[in-house]
Amino acid sequence: ACGGMFCDNQQDPMPVDQTGEVILFRVTADSVEAHIQIQYDPNTEASRFAWIVPVTAQPEITVGSERLFLNVQNATVPAYGFQSSFEACDYGGGDYGGYDGSSCSGGATGAGTSGGGSGGPGGEDPPMMGGTTVLAQDSVGAFDYAILESQTVDDLMTWLGDNAYYQDPNAAPILDEYIQEGHLFVAFRLTQGSSVGEIHPIVLTYPGNEPCVPIRLTRIAAQQDMDIRAFFLGDDRFAPTNYRHVVVNPLKLDHFQFAGNYKEAVTLAVDGPEAEGHAFVTEYAGESKVVPTEGVYSELWDAGVFQGATPLTVVSLLDAAELFRCVGDVCESYHALVPGLLAKYVPVPDGVEPDAFYSCVECFADLVDMAAWDAAAFAAELDERVIQPGKHAVDMLGSHPYLTRLYTTLSPAEMTVDPVFHETSGLEEIDLRSSLASVYTPCAGATTVTLSGFTPVDVKVFQTWPDVAPESMPWAERVELVPPVGTPQVLLDNTEVIEQLIGEWNAGARVDSPQPRCYGDDDDDDDGTDTANADGDDEGCGCRADGGGLQPVVFACLLLGGALLGRRRRR
């Protein structure tokens, strides 16, 4: 989540550890719509917390779609792997290292892995409490909120404390910075009776066209190298304004292990020279239609159907809407917020397993808590938290043709500047969803890997990604500033250094790929031949491709699903 998050932990308020930030911006000519996914470490066991977000103008506040975040992240997640090709060699009918061409040697998988409130009474001045003005105060979804304007940080901290919005004294200096810059604050807390399982994204819509992530306040609760991922829907590609843009050196990503070191590589690239800890990488920039709308919204979703529901019929109605389904005694929710709503309005009786209960509520009719059920309230919350956010998300995807995905990691000490972003035109599209290294194994000689734009690199240890000059090889291929108009300004280009190190690596001792015993080697025939290369000058075995020429036989595999994929998603 953006801003600072704190929890009420017994006697002393404390920050809730934040494991990452994911925010999606919709940018128009005169407004910014920030969809904020709230993430925190569940091990904190915080049942109540406050979340403070600095804003530049008074926003409209609504509920966001959790499924939108899931679909956007899954549709654009970077994926790394390799494709292999083998020179066709004639080994006299023998096999080649056990390879029979029936399976793929490499696949691509994930990198490492990605109702509005109202103000005060009409016509009246907002209430002033001490030096803090309450511009608006209401509830949205599972949260109470207040929009505040304070004269001093003491005024703000006093108001938050007096109104049970828990805060951390360590946040005071950072809050004071925002006050001096003219910011307002939106304070959130869980409504009474809401559970952590009901937490949902929040949408802040405010005037302007410059999206910003208020990261400074996050540092009091952030973990080291915290993931920051920002998505942008608009008419063109987005880039950081006051942060650098980095292209990661692809040779530092272990494609043989499907880039399991992706986060480390990005972290070291953005922490390197010229980037200095304040930079983003672009993971996707292209058409927004790659994002599926399945599960985000359905015409089957109708809150009115639930107005006359009872605890005994609500599960079947959710089934008909394809939101929640039980097969036998196993239940599955197709929306993240539905289980929380069921738990609130149709709580599971003590001593009963949830799946057993919801798969046959009528079987436990005598144990149903009828006092917890309110059909009108259930329908209203389903509409506010599930149906309307989903419908808006689908409309939003359809109205903006371009999607950008940016990623970085930041540690608390680096959270000193709020990143600002801008739309820019003329830049190329970027798609890392299928980033494959080409692996070529000849009949004789070293196997090589080729990455786009670079000289092939020798593989010196069989099936091990080449760790070329680990002490000297830069993690970033390029560091640049991206202006709103025109080509990027290159601050650092390591292409020549990378090529030089590859050349030195390849010039070193070559290690041939493991080769099978060749047909005719040391044979016992009396024909006087040992190998097909009778002169003994050629390296390795004598190879002959059918048809008289050496032709590459290519085996490439991009696994798209199933258990073989082992897809490691970054979110």
Coordinates of C-alpha atoms in Angstrom, one line a residue:
A1 CA 0.0 0.0 0.0
C2 CA 1.1 3.6 -0.5
G3 CA 1.8 5.7 2.5
G4 CA 2.3 4.5 6.0
M5 CA 0.5 1.6 7.6
F6 CA 0.3 1.1 11.4
C7 CA -1.4 -1.4 13.6
D8 CA -3.0 -1.5 17.1
N9 CA -0.9 -4.2 18.7
Q10 CA -2.0 -4.5 22.3
Q11 CA -0.7 -1.4 24.1
D12 CA 1.6 0.2 21.6
P13 CA 0.8 1.1 18.0
M14 CA 3.4 -0.2 15.7
P15 CA 4.0 -0.3 11.9
V16 CA 2.7 -3.2 9.9
D17 CA 5.5 -4.7 7.9
Q18 CA 4.8 -4.1 4.2
T19 CA 6.0 -6.8 1.9
G20 CA 5.3 -4.9 -1.4
E21 CA 3.4 -2.2 -3.2
V22 CA 1.3 -2.7 -6.2
I23 CA -0.5 0.3 -7.7
L24 CA -2.4 0.8 -11.0
F25 CA -2.9 4.3 -12.4
R26 CA -5.5 5.3 -14.9
V27 CA -4.5 8.6 -16.4
T28 CA -6.7 10.9 -18.4
A29 CA -6.2 14.5 -19.6
D30 CA -7.4 16.0 -16.3
S31 CA -7.5 13.2 -13.6
V32 CA -5.5 10.4 -12.1
E33 CA -7.2 7.3 -10.8
A34 CA -4.9 5.4 -8.4
H35 CA -5.9 1.8 -7.7
I36 CA -4.0 0.7 -4.6
Q37 CA -3.6 -3.0 -3.6
I38 CA -3.0 -3.3 0.1
Q39 CA -0.3 -5.8 1.0
Y40 CA 1.2 -6.4 4.4
D41 CA 2.8 -9.3 6.2
P42 CA 0.1 -11.5 7.7
N43 CA 2.5 -12.7 10.4
T44 CA 2.0 -9.4 12.2
E45 CA -1.4 -10.6 13.2
A46 CA -2.7 -7.1 13.3
S47 CA -6.5 -7.1 13.6
R48 CA -6.7 -3.3 13.4
F49 CA -4.5 -0.9 11.7
A50 CA -4.4 2.6 10.3
W51 CA -3.2 3.5 6.8
I52 CA -2.2 7.1 6.1
V53 CA -1.9 8.3 2.4
P54 CA -0.6 11.7 1.5
V55 CA -2.4 13.3 -1.5
T56 CA -2.0 16.5 -3.4
A57 CA -5.8 17.2 -3.7
Q58 CA -9.0 16.0 -2.2
P59 CA -9.8 12.7 -3.8
E60 CA -13.0 10.7 -4.5
I61 CA -12.7 7.3 -2.8
T62 CA -14.1 4.1 -4.0
V63 CA -13.6 0.3 -3.8
G64 CA -11.1 -1.3 -6.2
S65 CA -11.2 -4.7 -7.9
E66 CA -8.8 -7.4 -6.4
R67 CA -9.3 -9.6 -9.5
L68 CA -8.2 -6.7 -11.7
F69 CA -4.8 -6.8 -10.0
L70 CA -4.6 -10.5 -10.3
N71 CA -5.4 -10.5 -14.1
V72 CA -3.1 -7.5 -14.9
Q73 CA -0.2 -9.0 -13.0
N74 CA -0.6 -12.5 -14.5
A75 CA -1.0 -11.3 -18.0
T76 CA 2.2 -9.3 -18.0
V77 CA 4.5 -11.3 -15.8
P78 CA 8.1 -11.6 -17.2
A79 CA 9.1 -15.1 -18.1
Y80 CA 12.6 -16.4 -18.8
G81 CA 13.8 -19.7 -20.2
F82 CA 15.7 -21.2 -23.1
Q83 CA 15.3 -22.9 -26.4
S84 CA 17.8 -25.5 -27.6
S85 CA 19.0 -26.5 -31.0
F86 CA 21.3 -29.3 -31.9
E87 CA 23.5 -29.9 -34.9
A88 CA 22.3 -33.0 -36.7
C89 CA 25.0 -35.5 -36.4
D90 CA 25.3 -39.0 -37.8
Y91 CA 26.4 -41.3 -35.0
G92 CA 25.6 -44.5 -36.8
G93 CA 22.3 -45.1 -35.2
G94 CA 23.5 -44.4 -31.7
D95 CA 21.8 -41.9 -29.5
Y96 CA 23.1 -38.5 -28.5
G97 CA 23.6 -38.4 -24.8
G98 CA 20.3 -40.1 -24.3
Y99 CA 18.4 -37.4 -26.2
D100 CA 15.7 -38.8 -28.5
G101 CA 14.0 -35.6 -29.5
S102 CA 10.8 -36.5 -27.6
S103 CA 11.0 -33.8 -25.0
C104 CA 11.9 -30.2 -24.7
S105 CA 15.2 -29.2 -23.0
G106 CA 13.9 -25.8 -21.8
G107 CA 10.8 -23.9 -21.3
A108 CA 9.8 -20.4 -20.2
T109 CA 8.6 -19.8 -16.7
G110 CA 8.0 -16.8 -14.5
A111 CA 10.9 -14.7 -13.4
G112 CA 11.9 -15.4 -9.9
T113 CA 8.5 -15.6 -10.8
S114 CA 3.9 -10.3 -11.2
G115 CA -19.2 3.8 -3.4
G116 CA -17.7 7.2 -3.2
G117 CA -17.8 9.0 0.1
S118 CA -19.2 12.4 0.9
G119 CA -17.9 15.4 2.8
G120 CA -19.5 17.4 5.6
P121 CA -23.1 18.7 5.4
G122 CA -23.8 20.8 2.3
G123 CA -23.0 24.5 2.5
E124 CA -21.2 24.2 5.8
D125 CA -17.5 24.7 6.4
P126 CA -15.6 21.5 7.2
P127 CA -15.2 20.9 10.9
M128 CA -11.9 22.1 12.5
M129 CA -10.5 20.1 15.4
G130 CA -7.5 21.9 16.8
G131 CA -5.3 22.6 13.8
T132 CA -6.8 19.8 11.7
T133 CA -9.7 20.3 9.3
V134 CA -11.8 17.3 8.4
L135 CA -12.6 17.8 4.7
A136 CA -14.6 14.5 4.5
Q137 CA -15.4 11.5 6.7
D138 CA -17.2 8.4 5.6
S139 CA -16.9 4.6 5.1
V140 CA -16.0 2.8 1.9
G141 CA -16.1 -1.0 1.7
A142 CA -14.3 -2.4 4.8
F143 CA -12.8 0.9 5.7
D144 CA -13.6 4.1 7.6
Y145 CA -11.8 7.1 6.2
A146 CA -11.2 10.8 6.9
I147 CA -9.6 13.3 4.6
L148 CA -7.6 15.7 6.7
E149 CA -5.8 19.1 6.3
S150 CA -3.4 19.9 9.1
Q151 CA -1.4 23.0 10.0
T152 CA 1.3 21.2 11.9
V153 CA 2.4 17.6 12.4
D154 CA 1.4 17.8 16.1
D155 CA -2.1 18.8 15.0
L156 CA -2.3 15.8 12.7
M157 CA -0.9 13.3 15.2
T158 CA -3.2 14.5 17.9
W159 CA -6.3 14.1 15.6
L160 CA -5.3 10.6 14.6
G161 CA -4.7 9.6 18.2
D162 CA -7.9 11.1 19.4
N163 CA -9.9 9.3 16.7
A164 CA -8.4 5.8 17.0
Y165 CA -6.4 6.1 13.8
Y166 CA -3.3 4.5 15.1
Q167 CA 0.0 6.1 14.3
D168 CA 3.7 5.7 14.9
P169 CA 5.7 8.6 16.4
N170 CA 8.5 7.8 14.0
A171 CA 6.3 8.9 11.1
A172 CA 6.1 12.5 12.5
P173 CA 9.1 14.0 10.6
I174 CA 8.0 12.5 7.3
L175 CA 4.4 13.7 7.8
D176 CA 5.8 17.1 8.5
E177 CA 7.6 17.1 5.2
Y178 CA 4.3 16.4 3.4
I179 CA 2.5 19.1 5.4
Q180 CA 5.2 21.7 4.5
E181 CA 4.7 20.7 0.8
G182 CA 0.9 21.4 1.1
H183 CA -0.3 17.8 1.1
L184 CA -3.6 16.5 2.4
F185 CA -3.9 13.2 4.1
V186 CA -6.4 10.3 3.8
A187 CA -6.5 8.2 6.9
F188 CA -8.0 4.7 6.7
R189 CA -8.9 2.1 9.3
L190 CA -10.9 -1.1 9.2
T191 CA -14.5 -0.5 10.2
Q192 CA -15.7 -2.1 13.4
G193 CA -16.4 -5.7 12.9
S194 CA -14.5 -6.0 9.7
S195 CA -11.8 -8.7 9.5
V196 CA -8.4 -8.7 7.7
G197 CA -9.9 -11.1 5.2
E198 CA -12.2 -8.3 4.0
I199 CA -9.4 -6.0 3.0
H200 CA -9.7 -4.9 -0.6
P201 CA -8.1 -2.4 -3.0
I202 CA -8.9 1.3 -2.7
V203 CA -9.3 3.7 -5.5
L204 CA -8.3 7.4 -5.1
T205 CA -9.4 9.7 -8.0
Y206 CA -8.0 13.2 -8.0
P207 CA -7.4 16.1 -10.4
G208 CA -4.2 16.2 -12.4
N209 CA -2.2 14.1 -14.9
E210 CA 0.9 13.3 -13.0
P211 CA 0.8 9.9 -11.1
C212 CA 3.0 9.7 -8.0
V213 CA 3.7 7.1 -5.4
P214 CA 4.1 8.7 -1.9
I215 CA 6.8 6.2 -0.9
R216 CA 8.6 8.3 1.8
L217 CA 6.0 7.4 4.4
T218 CA 6.3 3.8 3.6
R219 CA 9.9 3.5 4.9
I220 CA 8.9 3.3 8.5
A221 CA 7.2 -0.1 7.8
A222 CA 9.0 -1.4 4.8
Q223 CA 11.2 -4.4 4.5
Q224 CA 14.5 -4.5 2.8
D225 CA 14.4 -4.5 -1.0
M226 CA 10.6 -4.2 -1.0
D227 CA 9.0 -4.8 -4.3
I228 CA 7.4 -1.8 -6.0
R229 CA 5.3 -2.5 -9.0
A230 CA 3.3 0.2 -10.9
F231 CA 0.9 -0.3 -13.8
F232 CA -0.3 2.5 -16.1
L233 CA -3.4 2.5 -18.4
G234 CA -3.3 5.3 -20.9
D235 CA -2.9 6.1 -24.6
D236 CA 0.9 5.5 -24.6
R237 CA 3.8 4.2 -22.7
F238 CA 4.7 5.6 -19.2
A239 CA 8.2 6.2 -17.8
P240 CA 9.6 7.6 -14.5
T241 CA 10.1 11.3 -14.4
N242 CA 12.4 11.8 -11.4
Y243 CA 13.8 8.2 -11.3
R244 CA 16.1 6.6 -13.8
H245 CA 15.1 3.9 -16.2
V246 CA 17.3 0.8 -16.3
V247 CA 17.6 -2.1 -18.8
V248 CA 18.9 -5.2 -16.9
N249 CA 21.9 -7.0 -18.4
P250 CA 20.2 -10.3 -19.6
L251 CA 23.5 -12.2 -19.2
K252 CA 23.1 -11.8 -15.4
L253 CA 19.7 -13.6 -15.5
D254 CA 20.1 -17.4 -15.2
H255 CA 17.9 -18.5 -18.0
F256 CA 18.7 -22.2 -17.3
Q257 CA 17.0 -21.7 -13.9
F258 CA 14.2 -19.6 -15.4
A259 CA 15.6 -16.4 -13.9
G260 CA 15.2 -17.5 -10.3
N261 CA 17.6 -14.7 -9.5
Y262 CA 15.4 -12.0 -11.1
K263 CA 14.8 -9.9 -8.1
E264 CA 18.5 -9.9 -7.1
A265 CA 19.4 -8.9 -10.7
V266 CA 17.0 -6.0 -10.7
T267 CA 18.0 -4.9 -7.3
L268 CA 21.7 -4.8 -8.1
A269 CA 21.0 -3.1 -11.5
V270 CA 18.9 -0.3 -10.0
D271 CA 21.4 0.1 -7.1
G272 CA 24.3 0.4 -9.5
P273 CA 26.2 3.4 -11.0
E274 CA 24.0 6.3 -12.4
A275 CA 20.9 4.6 -11.0
E276 CA 21.9 4.9 -7.4
G277 CA 18.9 3.1 -6.0
H278 CA 16.3 5.3 -7.7
A279 CA 15.3 3.6 -10.9
F280 CA 12.7 1.4 -12.5
V281 CA 12.8 -1.3 -15.2
T282 CA 10.0 -1.8 -17.8
E283 CA 8.6 -5.3 -17.7
Y284 CA 5.8 -4.7 -20.2
A285 CA 4.7 -1.9 -22.5
G286 CA 2.1 -2.7 -25.1
E287 CA -1.5 -3.4 -25.8
S288 CA -3.8 -3.5 -22.8
K289 CA -6.0 -6.1 -24.4
V290 CA -3.5 -8.8 -23.2
V291 CA -5.3 -8.6 -19.9
P292 CA -8.3 -11.0 -19.7
T293 CA -11.5 -9.8 -18.1
E294 CA -12.6 -13.3 -16.9
G295 CA -13.4 -13.2 -13.3
V296 CA -13.3 -9.4 -13.1
Y297 CA -16.9 -8.9 -14.0
S298 CA -19.9 -10.9 -15.3
E299 CA -23.4 -10.0 -16.4
L300 CA -24.5 -12.8 -14.1
W301 CA -23.6 -10.6 -11.1
D302 CA -26.8 -8.9 -9.9
A303 CA -27.1 -7.6 -6.4
G304 CA -30.9 -7.4 -6.6
V305 CA -31.0 -11.2 -6.7
F306 CA -29.7 -11.3 -3.1
Q307 CA -32.3 -8.9 -1.7
G308 CA -34.6 -11.8 -0.9
A309 CA -31.9 -14.4 0.0
T310 CA -31.7 -16.3 3.2
P311 CA -28.7 -18.0 4.9
L312 CA -30.0 -21.3 3.4
T313 CA -30.2 -20.0 -0.2
V314 CA -27.3 -17.5 -0.5
V315 CA -24.7 -20.1 -1.4
S316 CA -26.8 -21.4 -4.3
L317 CA -27.3 -17.9 -5.5
L318 CA -23.6 -17.3 -5.4
D319 CA -23.1 -20.5 -7.3
A320 CA -25.5 -19.3 -10.0
A321 CA -23.5 -16.1 -10.3
E322 CA -20.3 -18.1 -10.6
L323 CA -18.8 -16.4 -7.6
F324 CA -18.7 -19.4 -5.1
R325 CA -19.2 -23.1 -5.7
C326 CA -19.3 -26.3 -3.7
V327 CA -18.8 -29.7 -5.3
G328 CA -19.3 -32.4 -2.7
D329 CA -17.9 -31.1 0.5
V330 CA -15.2 -29.0 -1.2
C331 CA -15.9 -25.3 -1.8
E332 CA -14.1 -22.8 -4.0
S333 CA -14.5 -19.0 -4.2
Y334 CA -14.0 -17.3 -7.6
H335 CA -13.6 -13.9 -6.0
A336 CA -11.3 -13.0 -3.2
L337 CA -13.8 -11.0 -1.2
V338 CA -16.8 -13.5 -1.2
P339 CA -15.4 -15.7 1.6
G340 CA -15.1 -12.7 3.9
L341 CA -18.7 -11.6 3.1
L342 CA -20.0 -15.2 3.8
A343 CA -18.0 -15.3 7.1
K344 CA -19.6 -12.0 8.2
Y345 CA -23.2 -12.7 7.3
V346 CA -23.3 -16.5 7.5
P347 CA -20.6 -17.4 10.0
V348 CA -19.5 -21.0 10.3
P349 CA -20.8 -22.6 13.6
D350 CA -18.2 -23.6 16.2
G351 CA -16.9 -27.1 15.6
V352 CA -18.0 -27.3 11.9
E353 CA -15.5 -27.3 9.0
P354 CA -16.2 -24.3 6.6
D355 CA -16.5 -26.4 3.5
A356 CA -18.8 -28.9 5.2
F357 CA -21.0 -26.0 6.3
Y358 CA -21.2 -24.0 3.1
S359 CA -21.7 -27.1 1.0
C360 CA -24.9 -27.9 2.9
V361 CA -26.0 -25.0 5.1
E362 CA -29.5 -26.6 5.4
C363 CA -27.9 -29.6 7.1
F364 CA -26.9 -27.2 9.9
A365 CA -30.1 -25.2 9.9
D366 CA -30.4 -25.3 13.7
L367 CA -26.8 -23.9 14.1
V368 CA -27.2 -21.0 11.7
D369 CA -26.7 -17.6 13.3
M370 CA -29.8 -15.9 12.0
A371 CA -29.0 -12.7 13.8
A372 CA -25.9 -12.2 11.7
W373 CA -27.9 -12.4 8.4
D374 CA -29.1 -9.2 6.7
A375 CA -30.1 -9.7 3.1
A376 CA -30.1 -6.0 2.2
A377 CA -26.7 -5.4 3.8
F378 CA -25.2 -8.4 2.1
A379 CA -26.5 -7.4 -1.3
A380 CA -25.3 -3.8 -0.8
E381 CA -21.8 -4.9 0.2
L382 CA -21.6 -7.4 -2.6
D383 CA -22.5 -4.6 -5.0
E384 CA -20.1 -2.1 -3.5
R385 CA -17.1 -4.5 -3.1
V386 CA -17.4 -6.9 -5.9
I387 CA -19.9 -6.0 -8.7
Q388 CA -19.4 -2.2 -9.2
P389 CA -15.5 -2.4 -8.9
G390 CA -15.5 -5.2 -11.4
K391 CA -17.7 -3.4 -13.9
H392 CA -15.6 -0.3 -13.6
A393 CA -12.4 -2.3 -14.1
V394 CA -13.7 -3.8 -17.4
D395 CA -14.8 -0.4 -18.7
M396 CA -11.4 1.0 -17.8
L397 CA -9.5 -1.7 -19.6
G398 CA -11.7 -1.2 -22.7
S399 CA -11.2 2.6 -22.8
H400 CA -7.3 2.7 -22.7
P401 CA -5.4 0.9 -25.4
Y402 CA -1.9 0.9 -23.7
L403 CA -0.6 -0.8 -20.6
T404 CA 2.8 -0.2 -19.0
R405 CA 4.3 -2.3 -16.2
L406 CA 7.3 -0.9 -14.2
Y407 CA 9.2 -2.6 -11.4
T408 CA 11.9 -1.8 -8.8
T409 CA 12.9 -2.7 -5.3
L410 CA 13.5 -0.1 -2.6
S411 CA 14.9 -0.4 0.9
P412 CA 13.8 2.0 3.7
A413 CA 17.0 4.0 3.4
E414 CA 16.3 4.6 -0.3
M415 CA 12.7 5.8 0.2
T416 CA 13.6 9.4 0.2
V417 CA 12.0 10.6 -3.1
D418 CA 8.5 10.0 -4.2
P419 CA 8.6 8.6 -7.8
V420 CA 6.6 10.6 -10.3
F421 CA 5.7 9.3 -13.8
H422 CA 4.7 10.7 -17.2
E423 CA 3.3 9.5 -20.5
T424 CA 5.7 9.6 -23.4
S425 CA 5.4 8.8 -27.1
G426 CA 7.6 7.2 -29.7
L427 CA 9.2 4.5 -27.4
E428 CA 9.3 0.9 -28.5
E429 CA 7.0 -1.7 -27.0
I430 CA 8.6 -4.1 -24.5
D431 CA 7.4 -7.6 -23.9
L432 CA 9.3 -9.8 -21.5
R433 CA 6.6 -12.5 -21.2
S434 CA 8.6 -14.9 -23.3
S435 CA 12.3 -14.0 -23.0
L436 CA 14.3 -17.0 -24.3
A437 CA 18.0 -17.6 -24.6
S438 CA 19.0 -19.6 -27.7
V439 CA 21.2 -22.6 -26.8
Y440 CA 23.1 -24.3 -29.6
T441 CA 25.0 -27.6 -29.3
P442 CA 27.2 -28.5 -32.2
C443 CA 28.6 -32.0 -33.0
A444 CA 31.9 -30.8 -31.7
G445 CA 33.0 -27.8 -29.7
A446 CA 31.4 -25.8 -26.9
T447 CA 27.7 -25.3 -26.5
T448 CA 26.8 -21.6 -26.8
V449 CA 24.0 -19.4 -25.5
T450 CA 22.8 -16.4 -27.5
L451 CA 20.9 -13.4 -26.1
S452 CA 19.4 -10.8 -28.3
G453 CA 21.9 -8.2 -29.3
F454 CA 25.0 -10.0 -27.9
T455 CA 27.8 -12.3 -29.1
P456 CA 27.1 -16.0 -28.4
V457 CA 28.6 -17.1 -25.0
D458 CA 30.3 -20.4 -24.4
V459 CA 28.8 -22.7 -21.9
K460 CA 31.8 -24.0 -20.0
V461 CA 30.1 -26.2 -17.4
F462 CA 27.5 -28.5 -18.9
Q463 CA 24.0 -27.3 -18.1
T464 CA 25.2 -24.4 -16.0
W465 CA 24.5 -20.8 -17.0
P466 CA 27.8 -19.0 -17.9
D467 CA 28.8 -16.8 -15.0
V468 CA 31.0 -14.4 -17.1
A469 CA 33.5 -12.3 -15.1
P470 CA 31.3 -12.2 -12.0
E471 CA 33.4 -9.5 -10.4
S472 CA 33.4 -7.2 -13.5
M473 CA 30.2 -7.9 -15.4
P474 CA 27.7 -5.0 -14.8
W475 CA 24.2 -5.8 -13.7
A476 CA 22.7 -3.0 -15.9
E477 CA 23.0 -3.0 -19.7
R478 CA 21.9 0.6 -19.8
V479 CA 20.8 3.5 -17.5
E480 CA 18.8 6.3 -19.0
L481 CA 16.5 9.3 -18.4
V482 CA 13.3 9.2 -20.4
P483 CA 11.9 12.6 -21.3
P484 CA 8.2 13.2 -22.1
V485 CA 9.1 13.9 -25.7
G486 CA 12.1 12.6 -27.7
T487 CA 14.6 9.8 -27.3
P488 CA 15.9 8.7 -23.9
Q489 CA 19.1 10.3 -22.7
V490 CA 21.6 7.5 -22.1
L491 CA 23.5 8.1 -18.9
L492 CA 25.4 4.8 -18.9
D493 CA 25.8 2.2 -21.7
N494 CA 27.6 -1.0 -20.7
T495 CA 27.2 -2.7 -24.1
E496 CA 30.9 -2.5 -25.0
V497 CA 32.0 -3.6 -21.6
I498 CA 29.7 -6.6 -21.7
E499 CA 30.9 -7.6 -25.2
Q500 CA 34.5 -7.3 -24.1
L501 CA 34.0 -9.5 -21.1
I502 CA 32.1 -12.1 -23.3
G503 CA 35.1 -12.1 -25.8
E504 CA 37.6 -12.7 -23.0
W505 CA 35.4 -15.4 -21.6
N506 CA 35.1 -17.1 -24.9
A507 CA 38.8 -16.8 -25.6
G508 CA 39.6 -18.7 -22.4
A509 CA 39.8 -22.5 -22.2
R510 CA 37.0 -24.0 -24.2
V511 CA 35.2 -27.0 -22.8
D512 CA 33.5 -29.2 -25.4
S513 CA 30.0 -30.3 -24.9
P514 CA 29.6 -33.9 -23.7
Q515 CA 29.5 -36.0 -26.9
P516 CA 28.5 -39.6 -27.4
R517 CA 30.8 -42.3 -28.5
C518 CA 31.0 -42.1 -32.3
Y519 CA 30.1 -44.9 -34.6
G520 CA 33.3 -46.5 -35.7
D521 CA 35.5 -45.2 -32.8
D522 CA 38.2 -47.7 -32.0
D523 CA 36.3 -50.3 -33.9
D524 CA 37.7 -53.8 -34.2
D525 CA 37.1 -54.0 -38.0
D526 CA 40.1 -54.5 -40.2
D527 CA 39.2 -51.7 -42.6
G528 CA 41.9 -49.5 -41.1
T529 CA 39.6 -46.7 -40.0
D530 CA 39.1 -45.4 -36.5
T531 CA 36.7 -42.5 -37.1
A532 CA 35.2 -40.7 -40.0
N533 CA 38.0 -38.1 -39.8
A534 CA 40.8 -40.4 -40.7
D535 CA 43.4 -37.6 -40.8
G536 CA 42.9 -36.9 -37.1
D537 CA 43.0 -33.2 -37.5
D538 CA 39.3 -32.4 -36.8
E539 CA 38.0 -31.9 -33.4
G540 CA 35.8 -34.5 -31.8
C541 CA 33.8 -37.2 -33.6
G542 CA 33.2 -37.4 -37.3
C543 CA 29.7 -36.1 -37.9
R544 CA 27.7 -36.3 -41.1
A545 CA 24.2 -34.9 -41.5
D546 CA 21.7 -36.8 -43.6
G547 CA 21.5 -35.3 -47.1
G548 CA 25.2 -34.5 -47.2
G549 CA 25.1 -31.1 -45.3
L550 CA 25.1 -30.0 -41.7
Q551 CA 21.7 -28.8 -40.9
P552 CA 20.5 -27.7 -37.5
V553 CA 17.8 -29.7 -35.9
V554 CA 15.9 -27.3 -33.6
F555 CA 13.9 -28.3 -30.6
A556 CA 12.1 -25.3 -28.9
C557 CA 9.5 -25.5 -26.2
L558 CA 7.5 -22.8 -24.5
L559 CA 5.4 -24.5 -21.9
L560 CA 2.2 -22.6 -21.4
G561 CA 0.6 -24.4 -18.5
G562 CA 0.2 -27.5 -16.5
A563 CA 2.4 -29.1 -13.9
L564 CA 5.5 -29.1 -16.2
L565 CA 5.5 -25.4 -16.3
G566 CA 6.6 -24.7 -12.8
R567 CA 5.7 -21.1 -13.5
R568 CA 7.2 -18.8 -10.9
R569 CA 5.1 -15.6 -10.9
R570 CA 6.3 -12.3 -9.6
R571 CA 3.5 -10.2 -8.2

